[in-house]
Tab-separated table of C-alpha atoms in Angstrom:
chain	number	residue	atom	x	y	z
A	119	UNK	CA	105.901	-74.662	45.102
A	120	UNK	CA	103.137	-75.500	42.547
A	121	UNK	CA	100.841	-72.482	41.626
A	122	UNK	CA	99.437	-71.794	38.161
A	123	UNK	CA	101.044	-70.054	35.424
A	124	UNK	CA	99.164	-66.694	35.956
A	125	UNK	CA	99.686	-66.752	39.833
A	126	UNK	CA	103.760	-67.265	38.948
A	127	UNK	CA	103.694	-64.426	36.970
A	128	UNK	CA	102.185	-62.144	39.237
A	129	UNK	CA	104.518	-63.385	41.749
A	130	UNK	CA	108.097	-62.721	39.238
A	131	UNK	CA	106.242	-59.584	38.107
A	132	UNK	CA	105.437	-58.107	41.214
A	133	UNK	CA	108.613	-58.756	43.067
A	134	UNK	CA	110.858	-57.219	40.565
A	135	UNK	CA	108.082	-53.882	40.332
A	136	UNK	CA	107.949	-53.478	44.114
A	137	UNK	CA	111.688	-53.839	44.126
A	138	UNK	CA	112.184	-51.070	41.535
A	139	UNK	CA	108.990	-48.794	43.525
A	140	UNK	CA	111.712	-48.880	46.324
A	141	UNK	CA	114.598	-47.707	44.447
A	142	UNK	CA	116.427	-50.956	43.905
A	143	UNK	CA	118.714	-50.419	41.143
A	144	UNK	CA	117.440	-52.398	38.295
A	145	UNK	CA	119.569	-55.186	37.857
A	146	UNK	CA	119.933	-55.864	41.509
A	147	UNK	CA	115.982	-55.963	41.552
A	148	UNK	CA	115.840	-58.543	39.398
A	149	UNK	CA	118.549	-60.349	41.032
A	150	UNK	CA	117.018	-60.610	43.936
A	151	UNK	CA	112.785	-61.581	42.598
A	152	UNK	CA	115.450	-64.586	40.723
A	153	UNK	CA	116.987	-66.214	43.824
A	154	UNK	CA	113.427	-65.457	45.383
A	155	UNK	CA	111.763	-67.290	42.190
A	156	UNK	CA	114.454	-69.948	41.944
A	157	UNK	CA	113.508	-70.742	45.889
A	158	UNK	CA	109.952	-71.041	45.422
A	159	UNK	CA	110.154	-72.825	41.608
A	160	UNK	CA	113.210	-74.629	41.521
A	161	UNK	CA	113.343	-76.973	44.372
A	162	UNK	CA	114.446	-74.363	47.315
A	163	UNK	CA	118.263	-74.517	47.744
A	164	UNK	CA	118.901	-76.548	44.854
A	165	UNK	CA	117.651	-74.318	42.386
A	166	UNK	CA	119.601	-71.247	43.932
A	167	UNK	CA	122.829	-73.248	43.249
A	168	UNK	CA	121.524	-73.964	39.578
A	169	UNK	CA	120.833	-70.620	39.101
A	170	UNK	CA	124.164	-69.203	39.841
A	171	UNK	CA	125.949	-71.995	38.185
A	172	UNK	CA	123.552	-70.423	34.891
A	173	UNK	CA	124.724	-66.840	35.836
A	174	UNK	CA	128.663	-68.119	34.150
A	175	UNK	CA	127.358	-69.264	31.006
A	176	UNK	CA	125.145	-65.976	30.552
A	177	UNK	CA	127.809	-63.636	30.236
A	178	UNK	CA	130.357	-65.814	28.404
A	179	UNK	CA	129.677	-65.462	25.450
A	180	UNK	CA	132.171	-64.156	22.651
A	181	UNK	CA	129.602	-62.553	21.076
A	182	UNK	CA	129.014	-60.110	23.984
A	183	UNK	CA	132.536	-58.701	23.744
A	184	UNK	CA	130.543	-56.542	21.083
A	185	UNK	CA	128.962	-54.419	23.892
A	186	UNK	CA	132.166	-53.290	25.429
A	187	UNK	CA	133.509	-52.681	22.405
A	188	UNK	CA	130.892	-50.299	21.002
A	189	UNK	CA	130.725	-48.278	24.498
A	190	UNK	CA	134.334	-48.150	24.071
A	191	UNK	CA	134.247	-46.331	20.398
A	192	UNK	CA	131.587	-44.256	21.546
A	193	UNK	CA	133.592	-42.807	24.768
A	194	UNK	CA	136.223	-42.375	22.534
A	195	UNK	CA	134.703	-40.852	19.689
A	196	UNK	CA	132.884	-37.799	22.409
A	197	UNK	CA	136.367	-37.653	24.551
A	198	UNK	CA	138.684	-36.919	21.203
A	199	UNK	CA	136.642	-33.970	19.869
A	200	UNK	CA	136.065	-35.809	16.902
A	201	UNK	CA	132.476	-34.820	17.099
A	202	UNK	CA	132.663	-31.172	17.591
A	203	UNK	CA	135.027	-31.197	14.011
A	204	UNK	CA	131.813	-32.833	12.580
A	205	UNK	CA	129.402	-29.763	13.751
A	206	UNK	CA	131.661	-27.378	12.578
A	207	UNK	CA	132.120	-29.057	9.504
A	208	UNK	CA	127.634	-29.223	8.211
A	209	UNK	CA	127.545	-25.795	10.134
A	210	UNK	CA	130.306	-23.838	7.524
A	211	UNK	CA	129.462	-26.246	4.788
A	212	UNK	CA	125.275	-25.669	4.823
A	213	UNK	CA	124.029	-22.531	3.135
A	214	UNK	CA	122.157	-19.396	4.839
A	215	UNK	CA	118.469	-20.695	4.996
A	216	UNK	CA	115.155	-20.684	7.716
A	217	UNK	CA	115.680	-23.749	9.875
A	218	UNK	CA	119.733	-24.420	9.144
A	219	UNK	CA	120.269	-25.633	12.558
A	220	UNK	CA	117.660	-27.761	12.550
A	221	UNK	CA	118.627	-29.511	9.945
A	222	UNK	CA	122.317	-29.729	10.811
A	223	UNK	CA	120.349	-31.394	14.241
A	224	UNK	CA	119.210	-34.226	12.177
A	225	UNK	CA	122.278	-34.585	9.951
A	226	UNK	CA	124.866	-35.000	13.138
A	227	UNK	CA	122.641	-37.034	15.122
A	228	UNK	CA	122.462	-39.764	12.152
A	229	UNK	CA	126.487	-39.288	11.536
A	230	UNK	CA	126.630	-39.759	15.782
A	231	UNK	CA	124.191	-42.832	15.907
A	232	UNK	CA	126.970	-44.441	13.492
A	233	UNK	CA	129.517	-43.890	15.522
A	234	UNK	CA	128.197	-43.875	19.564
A	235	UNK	CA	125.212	-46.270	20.084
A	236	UNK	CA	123.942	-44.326	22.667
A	237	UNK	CA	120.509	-42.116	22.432
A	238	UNK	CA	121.047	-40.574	25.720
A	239	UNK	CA	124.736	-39.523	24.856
A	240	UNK	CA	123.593	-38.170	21.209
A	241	UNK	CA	120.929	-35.999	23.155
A	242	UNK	CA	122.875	-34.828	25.342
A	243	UNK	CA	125.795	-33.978	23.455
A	244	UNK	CA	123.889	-32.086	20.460
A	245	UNK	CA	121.893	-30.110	22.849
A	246	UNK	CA	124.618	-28.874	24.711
A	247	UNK	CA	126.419	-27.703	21.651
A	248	UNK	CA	123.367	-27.167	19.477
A	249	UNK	CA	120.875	-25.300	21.410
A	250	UNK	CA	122.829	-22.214	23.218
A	251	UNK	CA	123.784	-21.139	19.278
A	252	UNK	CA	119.680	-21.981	18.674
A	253	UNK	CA	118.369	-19.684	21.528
A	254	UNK	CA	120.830	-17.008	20.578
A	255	UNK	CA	119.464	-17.053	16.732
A	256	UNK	CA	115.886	-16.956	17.999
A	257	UNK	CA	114.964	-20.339	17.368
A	258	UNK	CA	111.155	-21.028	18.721
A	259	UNK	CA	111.620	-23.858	21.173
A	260	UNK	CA	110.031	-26.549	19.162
A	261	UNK	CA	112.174	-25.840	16.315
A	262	UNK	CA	115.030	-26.098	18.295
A	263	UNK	CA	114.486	-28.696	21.013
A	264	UNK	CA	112.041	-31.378	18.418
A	265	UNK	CA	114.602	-32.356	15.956
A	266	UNK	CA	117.388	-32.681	18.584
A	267	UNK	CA	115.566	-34.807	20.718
A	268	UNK	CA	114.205	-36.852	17.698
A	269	UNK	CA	117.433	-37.685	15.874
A	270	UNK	CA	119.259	-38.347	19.480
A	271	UNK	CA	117.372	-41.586	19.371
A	272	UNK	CA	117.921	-42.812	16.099
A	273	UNK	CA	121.496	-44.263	17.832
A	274	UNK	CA	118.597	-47.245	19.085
A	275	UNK	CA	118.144	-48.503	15.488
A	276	UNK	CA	121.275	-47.075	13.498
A	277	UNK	CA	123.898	-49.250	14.299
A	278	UNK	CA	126.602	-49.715	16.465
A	279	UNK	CA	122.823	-49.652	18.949
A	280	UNK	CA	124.223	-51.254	22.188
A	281	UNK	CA	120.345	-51.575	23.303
A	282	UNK	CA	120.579	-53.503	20.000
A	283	UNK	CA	123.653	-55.634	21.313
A	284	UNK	CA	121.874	-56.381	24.470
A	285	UNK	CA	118.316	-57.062	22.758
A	286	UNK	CA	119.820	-59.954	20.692
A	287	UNK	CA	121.725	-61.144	23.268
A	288	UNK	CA	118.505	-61.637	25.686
A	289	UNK	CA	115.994	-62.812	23.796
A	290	UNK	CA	118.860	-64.869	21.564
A	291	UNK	CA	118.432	-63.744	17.859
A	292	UNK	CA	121.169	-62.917	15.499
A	293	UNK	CA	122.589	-60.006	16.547
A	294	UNK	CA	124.698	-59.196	13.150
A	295	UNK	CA	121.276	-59.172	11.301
A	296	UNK	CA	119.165	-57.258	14.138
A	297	UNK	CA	122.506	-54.494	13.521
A	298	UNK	CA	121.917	-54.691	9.959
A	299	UNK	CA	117.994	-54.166	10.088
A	300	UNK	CA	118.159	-51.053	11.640
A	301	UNK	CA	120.295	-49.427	8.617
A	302	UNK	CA	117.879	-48.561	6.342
A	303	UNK	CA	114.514	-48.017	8.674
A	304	UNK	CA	116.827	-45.396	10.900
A	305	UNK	CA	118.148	-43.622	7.616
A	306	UNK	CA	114.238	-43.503	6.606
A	307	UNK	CA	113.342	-42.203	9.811
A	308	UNK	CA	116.448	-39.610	9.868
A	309	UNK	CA	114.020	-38.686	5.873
A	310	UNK	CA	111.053	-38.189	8.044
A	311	UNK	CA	113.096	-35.667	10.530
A	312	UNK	CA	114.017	-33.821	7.634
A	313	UNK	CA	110.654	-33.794	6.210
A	314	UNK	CA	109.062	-32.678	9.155
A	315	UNK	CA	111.067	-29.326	9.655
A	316	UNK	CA	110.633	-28.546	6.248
A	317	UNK	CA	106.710	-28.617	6.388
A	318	UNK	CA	106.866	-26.797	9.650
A	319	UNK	CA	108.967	-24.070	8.127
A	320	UNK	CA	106.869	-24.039	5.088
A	321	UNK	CA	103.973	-22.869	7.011
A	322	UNK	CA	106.430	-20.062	8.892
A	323	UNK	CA	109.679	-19.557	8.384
A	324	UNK	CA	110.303	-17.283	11.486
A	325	UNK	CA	109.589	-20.037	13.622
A	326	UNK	CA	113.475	-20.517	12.738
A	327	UNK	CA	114.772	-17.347	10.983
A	328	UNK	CA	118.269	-17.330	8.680
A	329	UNK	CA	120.905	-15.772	9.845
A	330	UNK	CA	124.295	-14.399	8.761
A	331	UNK	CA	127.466	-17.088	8.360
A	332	UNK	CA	130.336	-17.291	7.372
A	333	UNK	CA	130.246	-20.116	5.071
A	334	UNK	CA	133.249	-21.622	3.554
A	335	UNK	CA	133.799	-21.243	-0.022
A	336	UNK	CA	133.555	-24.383	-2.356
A	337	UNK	CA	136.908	-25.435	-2.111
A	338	UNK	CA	137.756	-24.837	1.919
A	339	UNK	CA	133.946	-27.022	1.998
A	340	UNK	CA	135.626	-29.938	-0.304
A	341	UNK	CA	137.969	-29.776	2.014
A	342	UNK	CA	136.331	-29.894	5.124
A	343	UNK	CA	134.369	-32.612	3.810
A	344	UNK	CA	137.166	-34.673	2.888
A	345	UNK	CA	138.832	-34.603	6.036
A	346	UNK	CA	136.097	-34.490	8.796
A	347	UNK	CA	133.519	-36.223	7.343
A	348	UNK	CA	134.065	-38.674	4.529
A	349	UNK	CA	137.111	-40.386	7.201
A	350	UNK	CA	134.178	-41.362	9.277
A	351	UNK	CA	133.102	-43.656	6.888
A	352	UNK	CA	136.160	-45.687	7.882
A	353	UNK	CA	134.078	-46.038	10.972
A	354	UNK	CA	130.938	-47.252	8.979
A	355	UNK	CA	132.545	-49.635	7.100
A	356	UNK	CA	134.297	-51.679	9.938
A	357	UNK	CA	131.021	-51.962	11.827
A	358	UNK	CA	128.678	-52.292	8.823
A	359	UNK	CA	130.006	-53.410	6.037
A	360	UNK	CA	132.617	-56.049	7.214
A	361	UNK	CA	129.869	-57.549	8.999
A	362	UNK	CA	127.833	-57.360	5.400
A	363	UNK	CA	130.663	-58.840	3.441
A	364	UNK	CA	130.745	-61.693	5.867
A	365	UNK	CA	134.228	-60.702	6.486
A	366	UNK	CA	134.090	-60.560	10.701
A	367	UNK	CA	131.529	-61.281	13.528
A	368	UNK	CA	129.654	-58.351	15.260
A	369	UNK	CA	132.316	-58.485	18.216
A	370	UNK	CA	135.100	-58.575	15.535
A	371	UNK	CA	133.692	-55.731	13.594
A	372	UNK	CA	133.329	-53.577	16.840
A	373	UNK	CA	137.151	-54.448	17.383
A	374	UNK	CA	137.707	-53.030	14.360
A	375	UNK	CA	135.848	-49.765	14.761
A	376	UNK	CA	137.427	-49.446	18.215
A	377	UNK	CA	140.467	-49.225	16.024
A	378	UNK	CA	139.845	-47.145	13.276
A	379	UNK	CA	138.401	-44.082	15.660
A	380	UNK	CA	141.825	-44.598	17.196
A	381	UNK	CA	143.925	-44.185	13.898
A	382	UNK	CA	141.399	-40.718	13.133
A	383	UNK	CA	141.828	-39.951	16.364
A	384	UNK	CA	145.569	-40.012	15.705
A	385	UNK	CA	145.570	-38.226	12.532
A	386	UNK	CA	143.737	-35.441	14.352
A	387	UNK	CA	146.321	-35.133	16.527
A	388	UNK	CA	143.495	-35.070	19.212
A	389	UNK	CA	145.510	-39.511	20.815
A	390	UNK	CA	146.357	-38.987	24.446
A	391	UNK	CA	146.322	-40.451	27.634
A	392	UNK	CA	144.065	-38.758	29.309
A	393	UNK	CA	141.439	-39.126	26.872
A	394	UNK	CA	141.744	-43.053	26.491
A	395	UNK	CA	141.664	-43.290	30.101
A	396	UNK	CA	138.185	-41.388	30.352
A	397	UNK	CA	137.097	-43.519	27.545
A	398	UNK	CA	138.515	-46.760	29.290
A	399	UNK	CA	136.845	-45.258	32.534
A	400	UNK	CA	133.480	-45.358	30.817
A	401	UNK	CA	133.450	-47.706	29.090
A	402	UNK	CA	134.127	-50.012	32.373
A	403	UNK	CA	131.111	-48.249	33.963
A	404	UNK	CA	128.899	-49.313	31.490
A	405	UNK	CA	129.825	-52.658	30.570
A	406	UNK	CA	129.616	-53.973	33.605
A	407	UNK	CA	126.146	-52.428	34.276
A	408	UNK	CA	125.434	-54.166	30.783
A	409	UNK	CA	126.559	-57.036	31.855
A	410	UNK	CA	124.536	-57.505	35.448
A	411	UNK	CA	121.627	-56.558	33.172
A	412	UNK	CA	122.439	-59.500	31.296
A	413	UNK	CA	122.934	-62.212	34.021
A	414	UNK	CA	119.391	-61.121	35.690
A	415	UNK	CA	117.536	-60.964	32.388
A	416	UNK	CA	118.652	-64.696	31.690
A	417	UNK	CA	117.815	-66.089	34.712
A	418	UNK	CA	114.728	-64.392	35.022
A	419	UNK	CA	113.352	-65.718	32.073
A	420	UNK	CA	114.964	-69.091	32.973
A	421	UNK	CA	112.726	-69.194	36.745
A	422	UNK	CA	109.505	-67.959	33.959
A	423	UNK	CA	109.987	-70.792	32.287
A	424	UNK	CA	110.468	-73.246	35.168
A	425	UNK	CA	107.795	-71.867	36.683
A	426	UNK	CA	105.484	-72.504	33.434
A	427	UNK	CA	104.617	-68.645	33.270
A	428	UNK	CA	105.869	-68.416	30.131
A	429	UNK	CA	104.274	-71.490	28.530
A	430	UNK	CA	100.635	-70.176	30.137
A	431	UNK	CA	101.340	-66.912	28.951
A	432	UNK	CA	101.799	-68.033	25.123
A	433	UNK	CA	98.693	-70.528	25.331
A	434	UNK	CA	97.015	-67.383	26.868
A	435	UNK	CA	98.174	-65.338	24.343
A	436	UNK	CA	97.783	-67.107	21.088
A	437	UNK	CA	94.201	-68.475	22.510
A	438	UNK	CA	92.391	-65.744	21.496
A	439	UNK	CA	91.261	-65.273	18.273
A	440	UNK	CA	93.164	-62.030	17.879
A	441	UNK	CA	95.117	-61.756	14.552
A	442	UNK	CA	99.000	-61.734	14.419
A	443	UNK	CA	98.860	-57.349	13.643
A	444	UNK	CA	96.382	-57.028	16.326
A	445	UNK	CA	98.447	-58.983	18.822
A	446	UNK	CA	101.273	-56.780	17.243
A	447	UNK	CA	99.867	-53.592	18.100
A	448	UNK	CA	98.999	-54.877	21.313
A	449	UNK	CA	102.540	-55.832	22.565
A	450	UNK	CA	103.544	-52.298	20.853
A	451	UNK	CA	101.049	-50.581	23.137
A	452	UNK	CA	101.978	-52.344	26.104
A	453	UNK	CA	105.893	-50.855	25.241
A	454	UNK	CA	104.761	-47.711	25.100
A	455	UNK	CA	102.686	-47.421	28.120
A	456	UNK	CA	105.966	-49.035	30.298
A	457	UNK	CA	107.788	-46.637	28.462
A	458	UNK	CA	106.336	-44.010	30.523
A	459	UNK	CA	106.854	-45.408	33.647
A	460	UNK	CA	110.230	-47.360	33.282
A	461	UNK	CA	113.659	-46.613	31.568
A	462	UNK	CA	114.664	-48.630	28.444
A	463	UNK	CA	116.693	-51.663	29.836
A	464	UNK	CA	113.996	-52.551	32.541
A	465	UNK	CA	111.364	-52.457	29.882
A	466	UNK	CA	113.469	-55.318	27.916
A	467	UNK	CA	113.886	-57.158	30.844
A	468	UNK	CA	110.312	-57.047	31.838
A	469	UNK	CA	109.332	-57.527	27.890
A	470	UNK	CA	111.192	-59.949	26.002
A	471	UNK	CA	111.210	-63.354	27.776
A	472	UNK	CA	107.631	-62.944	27.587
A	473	UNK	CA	106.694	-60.820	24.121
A	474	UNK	CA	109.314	-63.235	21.834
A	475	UNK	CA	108.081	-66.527	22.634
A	476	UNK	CA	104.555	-65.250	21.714
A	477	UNK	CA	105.720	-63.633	18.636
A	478	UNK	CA	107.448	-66.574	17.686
A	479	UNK	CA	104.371	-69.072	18.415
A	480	UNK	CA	102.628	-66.013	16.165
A	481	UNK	CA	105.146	-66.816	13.443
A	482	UNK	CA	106.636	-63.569	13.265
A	483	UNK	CA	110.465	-63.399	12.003
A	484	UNK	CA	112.536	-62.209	15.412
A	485	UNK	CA	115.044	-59.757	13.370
A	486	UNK	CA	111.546	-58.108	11.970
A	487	UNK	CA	110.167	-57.791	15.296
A	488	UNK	CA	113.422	-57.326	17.406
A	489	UNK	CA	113.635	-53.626	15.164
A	490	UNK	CA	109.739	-53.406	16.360
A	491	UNK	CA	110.857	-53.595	19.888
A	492	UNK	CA	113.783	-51.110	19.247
A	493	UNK	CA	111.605	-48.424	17.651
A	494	UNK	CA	108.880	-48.878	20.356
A	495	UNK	CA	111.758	-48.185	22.760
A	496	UNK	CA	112.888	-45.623	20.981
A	497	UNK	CA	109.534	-43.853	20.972
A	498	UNK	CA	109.428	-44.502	25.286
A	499	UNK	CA	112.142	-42.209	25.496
A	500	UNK	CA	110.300	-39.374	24.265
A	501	UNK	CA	106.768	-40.255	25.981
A	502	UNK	CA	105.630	-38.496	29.328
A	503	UNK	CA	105.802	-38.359	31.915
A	504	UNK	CA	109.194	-40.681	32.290
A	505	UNK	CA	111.014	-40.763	28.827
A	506	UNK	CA	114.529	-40.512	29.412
A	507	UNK	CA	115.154	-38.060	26.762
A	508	UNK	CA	113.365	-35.928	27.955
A	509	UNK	CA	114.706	-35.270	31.098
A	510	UNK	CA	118.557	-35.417	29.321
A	511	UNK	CA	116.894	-32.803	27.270
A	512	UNK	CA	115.617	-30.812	30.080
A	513	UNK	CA	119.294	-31.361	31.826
A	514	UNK	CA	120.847	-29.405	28.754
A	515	UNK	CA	117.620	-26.888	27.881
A	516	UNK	CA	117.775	-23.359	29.098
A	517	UNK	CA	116.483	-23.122	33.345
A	518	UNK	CA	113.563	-21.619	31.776
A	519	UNK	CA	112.272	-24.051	29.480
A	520	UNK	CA	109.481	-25.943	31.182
A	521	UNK	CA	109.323	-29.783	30.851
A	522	UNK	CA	105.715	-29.778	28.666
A	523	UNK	CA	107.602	-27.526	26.418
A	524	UNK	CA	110.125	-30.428	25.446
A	525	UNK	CA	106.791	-32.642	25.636
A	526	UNK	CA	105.219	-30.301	22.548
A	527	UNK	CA	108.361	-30.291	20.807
A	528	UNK	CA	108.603	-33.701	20.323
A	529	UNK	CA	105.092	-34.875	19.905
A	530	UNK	CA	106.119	-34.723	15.799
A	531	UNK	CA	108.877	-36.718	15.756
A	532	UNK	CA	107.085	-39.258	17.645
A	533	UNK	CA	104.459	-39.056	14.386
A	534	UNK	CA	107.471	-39.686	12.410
A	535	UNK	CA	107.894	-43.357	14.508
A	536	UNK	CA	104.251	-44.020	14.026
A	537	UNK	CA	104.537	-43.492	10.230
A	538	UNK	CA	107.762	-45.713	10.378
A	539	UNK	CA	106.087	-48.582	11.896
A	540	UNK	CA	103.219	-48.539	9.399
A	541	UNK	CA	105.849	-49.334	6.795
A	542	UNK	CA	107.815	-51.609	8.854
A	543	UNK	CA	104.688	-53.817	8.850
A	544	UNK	CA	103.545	-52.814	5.421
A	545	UNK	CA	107.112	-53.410	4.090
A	546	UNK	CA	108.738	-55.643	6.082
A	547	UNK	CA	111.816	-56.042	3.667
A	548	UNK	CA	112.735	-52.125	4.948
A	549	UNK	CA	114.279	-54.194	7.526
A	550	UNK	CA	115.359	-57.235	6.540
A	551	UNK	CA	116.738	-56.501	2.526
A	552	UNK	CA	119.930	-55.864	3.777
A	553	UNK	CA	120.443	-59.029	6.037
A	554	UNK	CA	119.237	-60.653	3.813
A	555	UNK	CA	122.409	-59.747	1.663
A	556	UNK	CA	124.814	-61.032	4.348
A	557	UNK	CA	127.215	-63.159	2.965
C-alpha cells in the first residue's frame, strides 16, 4: 500500500497507542501494529514471512547476553542480603547529624545502581527499609520520601543500567561506551542529591531532626568498611573497569560480575539454593520480557523504514530552520511529556527509531545523546501523573501518605536532572571523557 510518509506514521503510531489504550501488554502491542504494518508496507504475505525471518537475527546477538546477565547480579545481589549489610554498614559508620538518613538515601542508592541496574528495584528496596526508621525519627515527608525516590533512579545512568543495555541494543550504538558515559554524569548527579538536602536542612534542620545512635567506634567502622563495603568494589571493577581496560566485552564483563557477587555472596556465608533459584527465577522473568521488547522494537522500526516514515520524518525534521539545541530540547520535551503517560520501555520503543536518525542527520554523537535519552527517562519516572516511581514509592510509603505528597517531594530532585542536562550540553566531555579512555 502506497501512502505518504506522515499518513504511515500515523498509521504505526496509532495502532501500537490504541493497542496499549486497551491494555495490550507492550511488547505484544507492538507485535501485532508490525505484522499489521508489514501487511500493508511490505508486500502483504511476503513481508510477514520477512519479518519473522528478521525477528532471529534481532535477538541473536552475543552482545545481548549482557542483559540477562546484569538482571541476574541484580536478583542476586537483593536475594543474598548483601544489601541490607550495606545499610547497616553507612547507618553505624555516619555520625549523629540533621538529615543522616537522608543522606545515607543517596549514598546506598549510588552503591545499589552499581550493583542492580534497576530504578524500580533501588526504589523499592530503600524505601521499604529506609522510610519506616524515617517516619519513626520524625522525618517531614519530603525529607524522607525526595532523596529516596531521586537516587532510586540513578541505576538508569550508573552502570550495570539494563535500560542502558536495551537502549544500545535498539537504536545500535556502542553499548560498552553508552555504560561508560553514564559513570561520571550519575556520580555528579548522586553531588547534586547531596547538595540539595544540605540546602534544605540549612534553611531548617527539624525538617529532619538528629537522633541518638549507636555509632561504631573508629576501629569496628574500619572494619565494617573493609568488609561490607570496599568488597563491592570487586563488583565495580568487573563491570567497569575491565570493560575500561579493554580487557572483556560488556556481556563478558557482566559474566564476570555475575561471578564475583557469587564469591561475596559466599564469603558472607549468605550461597544457597534457594536464593539462586529466586534469582534464576527472576532473572528468567525479565529477560525474556527484555527480549520480546527487543524483537518488536526492531521490526518496528524496520516496517518505519519500509514504509518511508522514517526518511519523511528526518527531511521533516531537519527542514526547519530550527538549530541542533533547539531540536534537542524539543525531542527532550517530547520524552518528558510521554513520560507521563507511558512507562520507560514503551517510551524507547515509540522514541528511538525515530529521535536517532534525526539526531544523527543533526550530527549529534549517539553515546552523547543516548545518556540524553537515559536522563530524560530517568526524569519520566518521577513526573505525574504516570511516573513509575512514583507509584513504587507510593507501594512502599505509609497508607497515609497521599500520592501529590511523593509528587512535592520529588519536584527537587527533578531540578537536580535539569541542572545535569545543562552541563551535559554545556560539557559534553562529562559523558564521553571516560569512553574516550577505552582501550
Amino acid at each position: 500500500m502506497i501512502m505518504e510518509w506522515w499518513e504511515a506514521a500515523i498509521v504505526m503510531l496509532g495502532m501500537v497507542i490504541v493497542l496499549m489504550a486497551m491494555c495490550v501488554p507492550v511488547a505484544f502491542a507492538f507485535l501485532i501494529a508490525n505484522l499489521i504494518g508489514a501487511y500493508l508496507f511490505m508486500g502483504g504475505w511476503i513481508g510477514i514471512e520477512q519479518l519473522a525471518a528478521n525477528t532471529g537475527e534481532a535477538v541473536s546477538s552475543f552482545v545481548l547476553v549482557t542483559v540477562p546477565m546484569f538482571v541476574l547480579m541484580g536478583n542476586l545481589f537483593f536475594h543474598s542480603g548483601i544489601a541490607l549489610k550495606i545499610i547497616e554498614t553507612l547507618d553505624r559508620s555516619l555520625k549523629k547529624a540533621p538529615g543522616r538518613l537522608s543522606y545515607i538515601s543517596v549514598l546506598c542508592g549510588t552503591i545499589f545502581a552499581a550493583l542492580s541496574g534497576s530504578n524500580m528495584a533501588n526504589t523499592a528496596m530503600m524505601g521499604g527499609l529506609l522510610l519506616p526508621q524515617m517516619e519513626e525519627r520524625k522525618y517531614q515527608r519530603h525529607m524522607s520520601i525526595g532523596p529516596i525516590i531521586g537516587s532510586g533512579g540513578l541505576a538508569l545512568l550508573i552502570p550495570p543500567s539494563t535500560l542502558a543495555v536495551l537502549l544500545g541494543s535498539i537504536a545500535q550504538i556502542n553499548i560498552a561506551d553508552l555504560l561508560l558515559a553514564g559513570v561520571i554524569p550519575g556520580m555528579v548527579l548522586a553531588a547534586l542529591y547531596v547538595a540539595t538536602i544540605w540546602l534544605q536542612l540549612r534553611r531548617n534542620s527539624e525538617v529532619a531532626p538528629a537522633y541518638d545512635v549507636d555509632t561504631a567506634g573508629t576501629a569496628e567502622k574500619i572494619r565494617m568498611v573493609c568488609v561490607y563495603i570496599l568488597p563491592m568494589s570487586l563488583v565495580v571493577f568487573c563491570v567497569v573497569g575491565l570493560i575500561l581496560l579493554g580487557i572483556t566485552t560488556p556481556s563478558e564483563a557482566a559474566a564476570f560480575g555475575v561471578l564475583s557477587v557469587l564469591v561475596l555472596a559466599a564469603c558472607y556465608g549468605r550461597l544457597s539454593m534457594d536464593m539462586i533459584a529466586k534469582s534464576l527465577e527472576g532473572t528468567v522473568r525479565v529477560s525474556v520480557m527484555v527480549f520480546f521488547i527487543i524483537i518488536a522494537s526492531k521490526t518496528f522500526s524496520q516496517v518505519l523504514a519500509f514504509s518511508g516514515a522514517t526518511s519523511g520524518m528526518i527531511a521533516w525534521a531537519t527542514s526547519y530552520d530550527f538549530s541542533p539545541l533547539t531540536m534537542l530540547l524539543i525531542m527532550f520535551l517530547v520524552l518528558l511529556v510521554l513520560g507521563m503517560f507511558v512507562d520507560a520501555i514503551s517510551m524507547m520503543l515509540l522514541t528511538i527509531p525515530i529521535f536517532f536518525p534525526i539526531a544523527q542527520a543533526l550530527g549529534f554523537d549517539p553515546i552523547w545523546f543516548g545518556l540524553i535519552m537515559l536522563l530524560a527517562i530517568e526524569m519520566s519516572g518521577t513526573t505525574p501523573p504516570f511516573g513509575l516511581l512514583l507509584f513504587v514509592m507510593q507501594g512502599v510509603a505509609p497508607p497515609d501518605t497521599s500520592y501529590w505528597t511523593i509528587v512535592r517531594a520529588a519536584y527537587p530532585y527533578l531540578l537536580c536532572d535539569l541542572v545535569l542536562l545543562i552541563m551535559l550540553i554545556a560539557a559534553p566531555a562529562l559523558a564521553l571523557w571516560l569512553p574516550g579512555l577505552r582501550l
